[in-house]
Tab-separated table of C-alpha atoms in Angstrom:
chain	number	residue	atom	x	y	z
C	1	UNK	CA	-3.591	-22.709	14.749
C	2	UNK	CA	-4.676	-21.178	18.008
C	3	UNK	CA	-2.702	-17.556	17.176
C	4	UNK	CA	-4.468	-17.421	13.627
C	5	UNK	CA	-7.537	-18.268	15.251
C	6	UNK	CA	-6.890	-15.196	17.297
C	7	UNK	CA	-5.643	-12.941	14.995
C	8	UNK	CA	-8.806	-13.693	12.774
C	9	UNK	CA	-11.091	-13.087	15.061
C	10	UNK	CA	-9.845	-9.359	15.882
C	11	UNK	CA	-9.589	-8.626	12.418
C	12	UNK	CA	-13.240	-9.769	11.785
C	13	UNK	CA	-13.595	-7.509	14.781
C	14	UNK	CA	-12.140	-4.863	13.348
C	15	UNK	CA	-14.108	-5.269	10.270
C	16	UNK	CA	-17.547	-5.847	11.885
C	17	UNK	CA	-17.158	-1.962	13.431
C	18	UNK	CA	-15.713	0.038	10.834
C	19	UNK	CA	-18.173	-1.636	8.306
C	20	UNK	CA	-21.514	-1.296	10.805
C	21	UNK	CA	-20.640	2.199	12.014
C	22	UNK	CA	-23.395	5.085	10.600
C	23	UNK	CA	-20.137	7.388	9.442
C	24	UNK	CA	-16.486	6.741	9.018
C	25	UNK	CA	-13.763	6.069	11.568
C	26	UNK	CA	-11.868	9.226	13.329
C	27	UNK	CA	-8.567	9.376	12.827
C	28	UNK	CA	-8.586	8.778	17.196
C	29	UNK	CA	-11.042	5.498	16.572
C	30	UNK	CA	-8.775	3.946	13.568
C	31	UNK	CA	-5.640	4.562	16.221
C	32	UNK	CA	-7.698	2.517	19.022
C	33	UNK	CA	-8.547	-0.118	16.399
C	34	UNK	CA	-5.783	-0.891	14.963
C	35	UNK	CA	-4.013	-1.112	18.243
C	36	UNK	CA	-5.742	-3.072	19.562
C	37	UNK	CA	-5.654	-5.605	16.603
C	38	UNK	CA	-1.894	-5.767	16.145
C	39	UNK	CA	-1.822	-5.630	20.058
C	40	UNK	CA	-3.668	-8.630	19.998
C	41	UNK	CA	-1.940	-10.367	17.331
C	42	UNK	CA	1.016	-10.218	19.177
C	43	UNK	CA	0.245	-10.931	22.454
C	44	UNK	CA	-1.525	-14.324	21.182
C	45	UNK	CA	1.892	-14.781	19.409
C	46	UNK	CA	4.083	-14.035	22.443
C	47	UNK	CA	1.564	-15.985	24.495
C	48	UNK	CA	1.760	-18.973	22.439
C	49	UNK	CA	5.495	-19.190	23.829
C	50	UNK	CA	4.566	-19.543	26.972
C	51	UNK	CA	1.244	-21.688	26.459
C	52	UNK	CA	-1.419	-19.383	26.929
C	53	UNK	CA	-2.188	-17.306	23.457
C	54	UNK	CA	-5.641	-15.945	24.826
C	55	UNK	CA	-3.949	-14.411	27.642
C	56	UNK	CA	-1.657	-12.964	26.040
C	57	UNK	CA	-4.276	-11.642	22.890
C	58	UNK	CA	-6.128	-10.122	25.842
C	59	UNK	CA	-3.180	-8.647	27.761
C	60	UNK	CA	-1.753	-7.729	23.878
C	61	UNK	CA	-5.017	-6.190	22.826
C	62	UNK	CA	-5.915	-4.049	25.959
C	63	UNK	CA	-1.876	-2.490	25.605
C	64	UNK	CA	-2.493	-1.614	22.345
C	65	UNK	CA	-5.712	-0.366	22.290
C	66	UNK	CA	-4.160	2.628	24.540
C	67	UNK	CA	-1.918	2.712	22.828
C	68	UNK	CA	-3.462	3.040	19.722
C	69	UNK	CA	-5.626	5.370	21.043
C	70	UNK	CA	-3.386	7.959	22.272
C	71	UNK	CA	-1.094	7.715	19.201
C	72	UNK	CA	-4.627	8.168	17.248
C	73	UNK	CA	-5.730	11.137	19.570
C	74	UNK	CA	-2.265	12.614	18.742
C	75	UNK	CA	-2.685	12.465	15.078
C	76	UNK	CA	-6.466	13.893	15.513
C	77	UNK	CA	-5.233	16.919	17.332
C	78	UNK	CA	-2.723	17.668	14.764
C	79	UNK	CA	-5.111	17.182	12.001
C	80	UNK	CA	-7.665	19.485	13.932
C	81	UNK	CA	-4.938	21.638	14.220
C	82	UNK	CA	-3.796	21.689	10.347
C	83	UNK	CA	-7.658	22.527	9.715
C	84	UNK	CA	-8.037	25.786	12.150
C	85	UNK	CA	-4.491	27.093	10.408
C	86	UNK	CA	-6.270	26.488	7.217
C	87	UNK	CA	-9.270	28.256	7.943
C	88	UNK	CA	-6.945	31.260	9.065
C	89	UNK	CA	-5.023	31.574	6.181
C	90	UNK	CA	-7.997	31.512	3.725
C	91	UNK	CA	-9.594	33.881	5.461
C	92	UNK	CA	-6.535	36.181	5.657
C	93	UNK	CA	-6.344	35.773	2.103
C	94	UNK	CA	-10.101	36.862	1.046
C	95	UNK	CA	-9.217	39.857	3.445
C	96	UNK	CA	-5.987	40.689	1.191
C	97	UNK	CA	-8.822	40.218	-1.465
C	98	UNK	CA	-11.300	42.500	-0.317
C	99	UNK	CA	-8.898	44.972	0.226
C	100	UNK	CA	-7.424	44.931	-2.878
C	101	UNK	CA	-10.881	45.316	-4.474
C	102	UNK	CA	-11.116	48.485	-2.145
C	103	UNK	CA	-7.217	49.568	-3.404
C	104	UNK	CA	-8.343	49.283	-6.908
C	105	UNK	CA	-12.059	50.612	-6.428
C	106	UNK	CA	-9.951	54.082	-4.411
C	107	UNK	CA	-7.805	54.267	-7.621
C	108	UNK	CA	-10.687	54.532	-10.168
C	109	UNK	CA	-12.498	57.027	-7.873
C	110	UNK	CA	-9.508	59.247	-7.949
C	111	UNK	CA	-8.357	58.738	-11.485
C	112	UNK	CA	-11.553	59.979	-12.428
């Protein structure tokens, strides 16, 4: 009862700051989250083994709320990343744009 107890409470958790924050989660913040969550989930589970859950949720948590983190921060730079290419090709593609406006515009003058 002790590990559900536990694993509630850092769900609530989880809950209570997505749900109060002014803006949505990054993709780094959701990675830190929900580390730290199933981190904690099983660390009270493994901890229940040996007779100390809270321990272990703490121990569990901490773990994977670097490790959440960094796999988060990981997926935020690539995502960043994905965005800037974006950006690049669209702009390459209103310059192919452009200068086929000019192409055409250079073929009327001199059909003329």
């Amino acid at each position: 009862m002790r590990i559900a107890g536990v694993a509630m409470l850092a769900a609530c958790a989880l809950l209570l700051i997505n749900g109060c924050s002014g803006q949505p989660l990054s993709t780094r913040e959701k990675g830190a989250a929900y580390g730290a969550v199933g981190g904690a989930a099983t660390g009270a589970i493994i901890g229940a083994f040996t007779g100390n859950p809270g321990a272990g949720a703490a121990i569990g948590g901490g773990l994977g709320l670097i490790g959440g983190a960094l796999v988060g921060n990981a997926m935020q730079n690539r995502e960043n990343e994905q965005a800037q290419t974006q950006a690049q090709i669209q702009q390459q593609q209103r310059e192919i744009q452009r200068q086929q406006y000019e192409i055409a515009a250079l073929r009327n003058q001199t059909a003329q």
